Structure formats: structure tokens, C-alpha cells
mmCIF file of C-alpha atoms in Angstrom:
data_model
loop_
_atom_site.group_PDB
_atom_site.id
_atom_site.type_symbol
_atom_site.label_atom_id
_atom_site.label_comp_id
_atom_site.label_asym_id
_atom_site.label_seq_id
_atom_site.Cartn_x
_atom_site.Cartn_y
_atom_site.Cartn_z
ATOM 1 C CA MET A 1 122.870 -15.549 18.402
ATOM 2 C CA PRO A 2 119.449 -13.881 18.299
ATOM 3 C CA ILE A 3 117.073 -15.015 21.459
ATOM 4 C CA LEU A 4 113.413 -15.375 20.275
ATOM 5 C CA VAL A 5 110.940 -13.691 22.679
ATOM 6 C CA THR A 6 107.564 -15.518 22.376
ATOM 7 C CA MET A 7 104.423 -14.414 24.129
ATOM 8 C CA SER A 8 101.716 -16.676 24.795
ATOM 9 C CA LYS A 9 98.002 -15.366 23.746
ATOM 10 C CA THR A 10 97.490 -15.179 27.293
ATOM 11 C CA THR A 11 100.002 -12.793 28.176
ATOM 12 C CA ALA A 12 99.459 -10.682 25.162
ATOM 13 C CA GLN A 13 95.727 -10.319 26.013
ATOM 14 C CA THR A 14 97.078 -9.470 29.649
ATOM 15 C CA THR A 15 98.936 -6.401 28.192
ATOM 16 C CA SER A 16 96.053 -4.985 26.118
ATOM 17 C CA THR A 17 93.717 -5.198 29.029
ATOM 18 C CA THR A 18 95.745 -3.475 30.915
ATOM 19 C CA THR A 19 97.307 -0.957 28.408
ATOM 20 C CA SER A 20 93.107 -0.342 27.990
ATOM 21 C CA ALA A 21 92.202 0.267 31.611
ATOM 22 C CA VAL A 22 95.308 2.271 32.270
ATOM 23 C CA GLN A 23 93.900 4.551 29.359
ATOM 24 C CA ASP A 24 90.779 4.323 30.551
ATOM 25 C CA ASN A 25 91.893 5.407 33.972
ATOM 26 C CA ILE A 26 93.416 8.442 32.495
ATOM 27 C CA ALA A 27 90.856 9.239 30.431
ATOM 28 C CA ALA A 28 88.312 8.830 33.459
ATOM 29 C CA THR A 29 91.467 11.080 36.166
ATOM 30 C CA GLU A 30 90.746 14.229 33.075
ATOM 31 C CA SER A 31 87.171 13.759 33.154
ATOM 32 C CA ASN A 32 86.785 14.441 36.531
ATOM 33 C CA ALA A 33 89.432 16.989 37.044
ATOM 34 C CA PHE A 34 88.669 19.302 33.812
ATOM 35 C CA GLY A 35 84.956 18.122 32.837
ATOM 36 C CA ALA A 36 85.838 16.084 29.953
ATOM 37 C CA VAL A 37 87.014 19.520 28.306
ATOM 38 C CA LEU A 38 91.218 18.297 27.969
ATOM 39 C CA PRO A 39 92.112 15.746 25.585
ATOM 40 C CA ALA A 40 92.983 12.453 26.871
ATOM 41 C CA PHE A 41 96.680 10.547 26.744
ATOM 42 C CA GLN A 42 96.821 8.693 23.583
ATOM 43 C CA ILE A 43 98.994 5.656 24.517
ATOM 44 C CA GLY A 44 101.113 3.804 21.365
ATOM 45 C CA SER A 45 100.478 0.439 20.468
ATOM 46 C CA HIS A 46 103.801 0.228 22.211
ATOM 47 C CA GLY A 47 103.341 1.633 25.102
ATOM 48 C CA GLU A 48 104.714 4.925 23.917
ATOM 49 C CA LEU A 49 103.346 8.422 25.093
ATOM 50 C CA ASP A 50 101.454 10.851 22.923
ATOM 51 C CA LEU A 51 101.909 14.260 24.883
ATOM 52 C CA THR A 52 101.252 16.069 21.774
ATOM 53 C CA THR A 53 97.659 15.691 22.751
ATOM 54 C CA LEU A 54 98.080 17.282 26.065
ATOM 55 C CA CYS A 55 98.108 21.080 25.318
ATOM 56 C CA LEU A 56 96.295 22.887 27.615
ATOM 57 C CA PRO A 57 93.380 24.916 25.963
ATOM 58 C CA GLN A 58 93.240 28.977 26.154
ATOM 59 C CA ASN A 59 90.580 29.048 29.141
ATOM 60 C CA PHE A 60 92.892 26.703 31.300
ATOM 61 C CA GLY A 61 92.378 28.753 34.286
ATOM 62 C CA ALA A 62 88.580 28.505 34.387
ATOM 63 C CA VAL A 63 88.577 25.305 33.184
ATOM 64 C CA SER A 64 90.477 24.179 36.450
ATOM 65 C CA GLY A 65 88.480 25.990 38.401
ATOM 66 C CA VAL A 66 91.288 28.956 39.337
ATOM 67 C CA LYS A 67 89.835 31.930 40.007
ATOM 68 C CA LYS A 68 91.987 35.323 39.361
ATOM 69 C CA VAL A 69 91.516 37.957 42.016
ATOM 70 C CA LEU A 70 92.219 41.680 41.312
ATOM 71 C CA THR A 71 94.216 43.507 43.502
ATOM 72 C CA THR A 72 96.561 45.268 41.917
ATOM 73 C CA VAL A 73 95.904 47.400 38.544
ATOM 74 C CA PRO A 74 98.756 49.293 37.053
ATOM 75 C CA VAL A 75 98.257 52.981 35.794
ATOM 76 C CA ARG A 76 100.526 52.840 32.328
ATOM 77 C CA LYS A 77 100.654 52.773 28.678
ATOM 78 C CA PRO A 78 100.937 49.817 27.367
ATOM 79 C CA GLY A 79 104.582 47.772 26.618
ATOM 80 C CA ASN A 80 105.509 48.363 22.991
ATOM 81 C CA GLN A 81 105.660 44.319 22.483
ATOM 82 C CA THR A 82 102.490 43.419 24.306
ATOM 83 C CA PHE A 83 99.309 43.567 22.083
ATOM 84 C CA VAL A 84 95.875 44.901 24.023
ATOM 85 C CA ARG A 85 92.306 45.832 23.731
ATOM 86 C CA VAL A 86 90.715 48.753 25.010
ATOM 87 C CA HIS A 87 87.401 48.302 26.611
ATOM 88 C CA PRO A 88 84.548 49.711 24.086
ATOM 89 C CA SER A 89 82.179 51.571 26.305
ATOM 90 C CA ASP A 90 82.713 55.137 27.704
ATOM 91 C CA GLU A 91 81.929 53.842 31.401
ATOM 92 C CA TRP A 92 85.282 52.164 31.719
ATOM 93 C CA ARG A 93 87.314 55.185 30.870
ATOM 94 C CA GLN A 94 87.073 58.400 32.196
ATOM 95 C CA SER A 95 88.931 62.378 32.089
ATOM 96 C CA ALA A 96 91.313 62.920 34.979
ATOM 97 C CA LEU A 97 93.314 65.106 36.533
ATOM 98 C CA VAL A 98 96.918 63.162 36.816
ATOM 99 C CA LEU A 99 100.736 64.153 38.579
ATOM 100 C CA GLN A 100 103.351 61.587 36.821
ATOM 101 C CA LEU A 101 106.159 61.873 38.191
ATOM 102 C CA LYS A 102 108.948 61.794 35.836
ATOM 103 C CA GLU A 103 111.646 59.893 37.385
ATOM 104 C CA ASP A 104 109.518 56.317 38.019
ATOM 105 C CA GLY A 105 106.486 57.147 35.672
ATOM 106 C CA GLU A 106 104.071 57.050 39.024
ATOM 107 C CA CYS A 107 100.780 58.314 38.359
ATOM 108 C CA TYR A 108 98.456 60.099 41.035
ATOM 109 C CA PHE A 109 95.275 61.097 40.102
ATOM 110 C CA VAL A 110 94.383 65.034 42.050
ATOM 111 C CA HIS A 111 91.343 66.330 43.263
ATOM 112 C CA PRO A 112 90.339 68.883 39.957
ATOM 113 C CA SER A 113 89.890 71.523 42.738
ATOM 114 C CA LEU A 114 93.890 71.845 42.910
ATOM 115 C CA TYR A 115 94.246 72.567 39.159
ATOM 116 C CA GLY A 116 94.987 76.410 39.656
ATOM 117 C CA GLU A 117 97.620 75.576 42.358
ATOM 118 C CA LEU A 118 99.484 72.490 40.381
ATOM 119 C CA ALA A 119 99.198 73.407 36.922
ATOM 120 C CA SER A 120 102.662 73.167 36.095
ATOM 121 C CA GLU A 121 102.735 69.386 37.692
ATOM 122 C CA VAL A 122 99.368 68.361 36.826
ATOM 123 C CA ARG A 123 98.118 67.224 32.907
ATOM 124 C CA PRO A 124 94.194 66.010 32.597
ATOM 125 C CA LYS A 125 94.147 62.456 30.429
ATOM 126 C CA MET A 126 91.986 60.271 29.835
ATOM 127 C CA LEU A 127 92.085 56.843 31.546
ATOM 128 C CA TYR A 128 91.362 53.663 29.054
ATOM 129 C CA THR A 129 91.009 49.931 30.860
ATOM 130 C CA TYR A 130 92.678 47.547 28.875
ATOM 131 C CA VAL A 131 93.352 44.099 29.035
ATOM 132 C CA THR A 132 96.513 42.114 27.614
ATOM 133 C CA ARG A 133 95.787 39.080 25.765
ATOM 134 C CA ASP A 134 97.027 36.964 29.097
ATOM 135 C CA GLY A 135 94.335 38.715 31.302
ATOM 136 C CA ASN A 136 96.502 41.501 33.117
ATOM 137 C CA THR A 137 93.847 44.910 33.544
ATOM 138 C CA ALA A 138 95.581 48.256 33.162
ATOM 139 C CA LEU A 139 94.689 51.934 33.190
ATOM 140 C CA TRP A 140 95.939 53.630 29.752
ATOM 141 C CA PRO A 141 96.404 57.436 30.950
ATOM 142 C CA VAL A 142 96.696 59.570 27.270
ATOM 143 C CA ASN A 143 97.348 63.479 27.342
ATOM 144 C CA LEU A 144 94.231 65.331 26.475
ATOM 145 C CA PRO A 145 93.907 68.741 24.937
ATOM 146 C CA GLY A 146 95.308 71.488 26.912
ATOM 147 C CA GLU A 147 93.624 74.906 27.179
ATOM 148 C CA ASP A 148 94.614 75.954 23.761
ATOM 149 C CA GLY A 149 93.355 73.218 22.411
ATOM 150 C CA ARG A 150 96.200 71.765 21.285
ATOM 151 C CA LEU A 151 97.502 68.217 21.166
ATOM 152 C CA ASP A 152 101.314 67.214 20.263
ATOM 153 C CA SER A 153 101.478 64.062 18.074
ATOM 154 C CA TRP A 154 102.540 61.215 20.668
ATOM 155 C CA SER A 155 99.278 61.830 22.221
ATOM 156 C CA GLN A 156 97.060 61.828 18.720
ATOM 157 C CA SER A 157 99.052 58.535 17.875
ATOM 158 C CA ALA A 158 97.780 56.978 21.687
ATOM 159 C CA HIS A 159 94.016 57.718 20.953
ATOM 160 C CA GLU A 160 94.021 56.654 17.815
ATOM 161 C CA GLY A 161 95.588 52.918 18.877
ATOM 162 C CA ALA A 162 93.304 52.955 21.783
ATOM 163 C CA LYS A 163 89.982 53.472 19.313
ATOM 164 C CA ARG A 164 91.942 51.009 17.373
ATOM 165 C CA ALA A 165 92.581 48.221 19.938
ATOM 166 C CA GLU A 166 88.530 48.422 20.902
ATOM 167 C CA ILE A 167 88.014 46.325 17.695
ATOM 168 C CA ASN A 168 90.955 44.553 17.267
ATOM 169 C CA TRP A 169 94.339 43.773 19.252
ATOM 170 C CA ALA A 170 96.566 46.118 19.370
ATOM 171 C CA ARG A 171 100.544 47.331 20.225
ATOM 172 C CA LEU A 172 102.068 50.570 19.653
ATOM 173 C CA VAL A 173 105.633 51.008 19.093
ATOM 174 C CA ALA A 174 107.521 54.580 19.465
ATOM 175 C CA ASN A 175 108.353 55.912 16.412
ATOM 176 C CA ARG A 176 110.922 59.036 17.283
ATOM 177 C CA THR A 177 111.971 59.860 13.313
ATOM 178 C CA VAL A 178 108.236 60.537 12.815
ATOM 179 C CA GLY A 179 107.410 62.286 16.228
ATOM 180 C CA ALA A 180 104.785 59.796 16.992
ATOM 181 C CA TYR A 181 103.536 56.050 17.935
ATOM 182 C CA ASP A 182 102.939 53.498 14.898
ATOM 183 C CA ILE A 183 100.485 51.232 15.062
ATOM 184 C CA TYR A 184 100.335 47.477 14.714
ATOM 185 C CA GLU A 185 97.263 45.591 14.247
ATOM 186 C CA ALA A 186 96.673 41.410 15.026
ATOM 187 C CA SER A 187 93.928 41.260 13.232
ATOM 188 C CA SER A 188 94.076 37.621 12.527
ATOM 189 C CA LEU A 189 93.973 37.103 16.406
ATOM 190 C CA ALA A 190 90.479 35.607 17.249
ATOM 191 C CA ASP A 191 90.283 35.336 21.113
ATOM 192 C CA GLU A 192 87.803 37.543 22.804
ATOM 193 C CA PRO A 193 89.162 39.786 25.548
ATOM 194 C CA MET A 194 88.709 38.521 29.443
ATOM 195 C CA TRP A 195 87.131 41.899 31.086
ATOM 196 C CA PRO A 196 87.309 41.430 34.423
ATOM 197 C CA GLU A 197 84.033 40.914 37.263
ATOM 198 C CA LYS A 198 85.059 44.148 38.514
ATOM 199 C CA SER A 199 83.438 47.402 37.665
ATOM 200 C CA PHE A 200 84.933 50.290 36.101
ATOM 201 C CA LYS A 201 84.357 52.447 39.791
ATOM 202 C CA GLU A 202 86.527 49.709 41.123
ATOM 203 C CA ILE A 203 89.301 49.290 39.221
ATOM 204 C CA LEU A 204 89.447 53.117 39.536
ATOM 205 C CA SER A 205 89.745 52.682 43.349
ATOM 206 C CA LEU A 206 92.406 49.703 42.813
ATOM 207 C CA ALA A 207 94.141 52.362 40.532
ATOM 208 C CA PHE A 208 94.372 54.615 42.754
ATOM 209 C CA LYS A 209 94.171 53.574 45.927
ATOM 210 C CA ASP A 210 97.472 54.410 47.620
ATOM 211 C CA ARG A 211 97.869 56.970 45.050
ATOM 212 C CA LEU A 212 95.097 59.997 45.806
ATOM 213 C CA ILE A 213 96.254 63.833 45.938
ATOM 214 C CA MET A 214 93.202 65.663 47.592
ATOM 215 C CA SER A 215 94.996 68.380 49.003
ATOM 216 C CA LEU A 216 98.240 70.737 48.674
ATOM 217 C CA ASP A 217 99.378 68.867 52.180
ATOM 218 C CA HIS A 218 99.923 65.658 50.046
ATOM 219 C CA PRO A 219 103.391 64.819 50.651
ATOM 220 C CA ILE A 220 104.323 64.593 46.681
ATOM 221 C CA VAL A 221 103.005 68.228 46.905
ATOM 222 C CA LYS A 222 105.312 69.150 49.256
ATOM 223 C CA ARG A 223 108.227 67.522 48.117
ATOM 224 C CA LEU A 224 107.816 69.176 44.538
ATOM 225 C CA ARG A 225 107.288 72.512 46.167
ATOM 226 C CA GLY A 226 110.381 72.107 48.033
ATOM 227 C CA GLU A 227 108.771 72.034 51.447
ATOM 228 C CA ILE A 228 109.966 68.408 52.342
#
């Protein structure tokens, strides 16, 4: 036999008041923690929660007062599945003499005066500053023309990709058939890049803090020469 449950007017009013108080309390808590930037809980008439209203904003780190401290700057080409933006200013890039180890891809900043001694091991490169969509900063080393003025198609397409990434989010995918990178632009992405607060000088120092070759006595040079 069905059981009929009745609720007095006083009980209904109490329940309604309690639900309202919970909503106000949650909203107040969110306002205190996030400056009213995040939406408040939505509680339905039957007490159910609508979690679709709790989507995090894109700048959640800034909203919550969390500040990312930049301590490491990789020196590498962006991954082929990663959209990046390249800093458009010439002050945020630099040509440099770079020694790149083939076994692990690690890059060393070489003093220009050593070029004559290390010509077969080093290469002049442009170091572009770029960021990923989640705010990670890195330097992108791209070959510059050699003494003969020639530049391979891989490097040409990489420079073109860096140029396009100054305006739109872009990613590069190797195309072995044509011997160059295919460039994909995400012109529909409206979010702006989150550039680091540090200067380019500081970024460069972080990137090569333990990878500077200032003389022929450096262990990497000696190893390549078979001296150790």
C-alpha cells in the first residue's frame, strides 16, 4: 500500500530557508576565495547539485592567487602536437652559436670565439622565445644559413612557422615526403599567450645556466675530441 507523506507548511518553510542559507553560504565562500570570479553552486528544487556551473576559468591560477615561478627554460623545438606562440619582438630572440648533442638533443651555448676550433660541431642558430597554451616558456633553436648562405628546407619551414606563430597559435609537423615542416594554424583560438614576467636576458640565463661552453677545456668539448 502506498504511503502518503505530508509535510507541514512550517517544515517546508524551514527546508526552503535551509537550502537558501546553504546557497548563500556557498556563494559567500566562493566570493571570499575567488573574488566572485567563479560561478556559485546551483542547487535545484530537489536538492541536487548542478556541477556544470563549476567550470574553471582559463586564468584559474591567477584567480586563486597562485603564481608560477619560472626556474627552468627548455631549449628545444615545440612538440608536433603542441600549439605555440612566438614572441613577436626582436628583443626576445637572439642568434647564437649552439652545440647540440645528437644522442640527447641537449643544447650548449658556445662562445663565438671558439667557432674556428669547433666549426664541425657547432651551428649558428636563432633562439626564438615561445610559450605553450598552458604558459610554459621555452627557447626554440632554428638553424641559420651557413657560411655559404644556404639553408635546408627543414630550417626554412621552421623559420616560417615561427613567423606565423607570432600572430596565431601554430604547430609544426614533420613531412618526410617533402622534407619540410607542415604548419598548422589555429586561427579560431582567441586566448592570448601568457608571456613570462622575466626579461629575455633572464630567460636566456635560465636556459643555459649549466650549459655554457666558454673555453676548449669544457668537458663536453674534451669528450667530443676524444681527450677524456
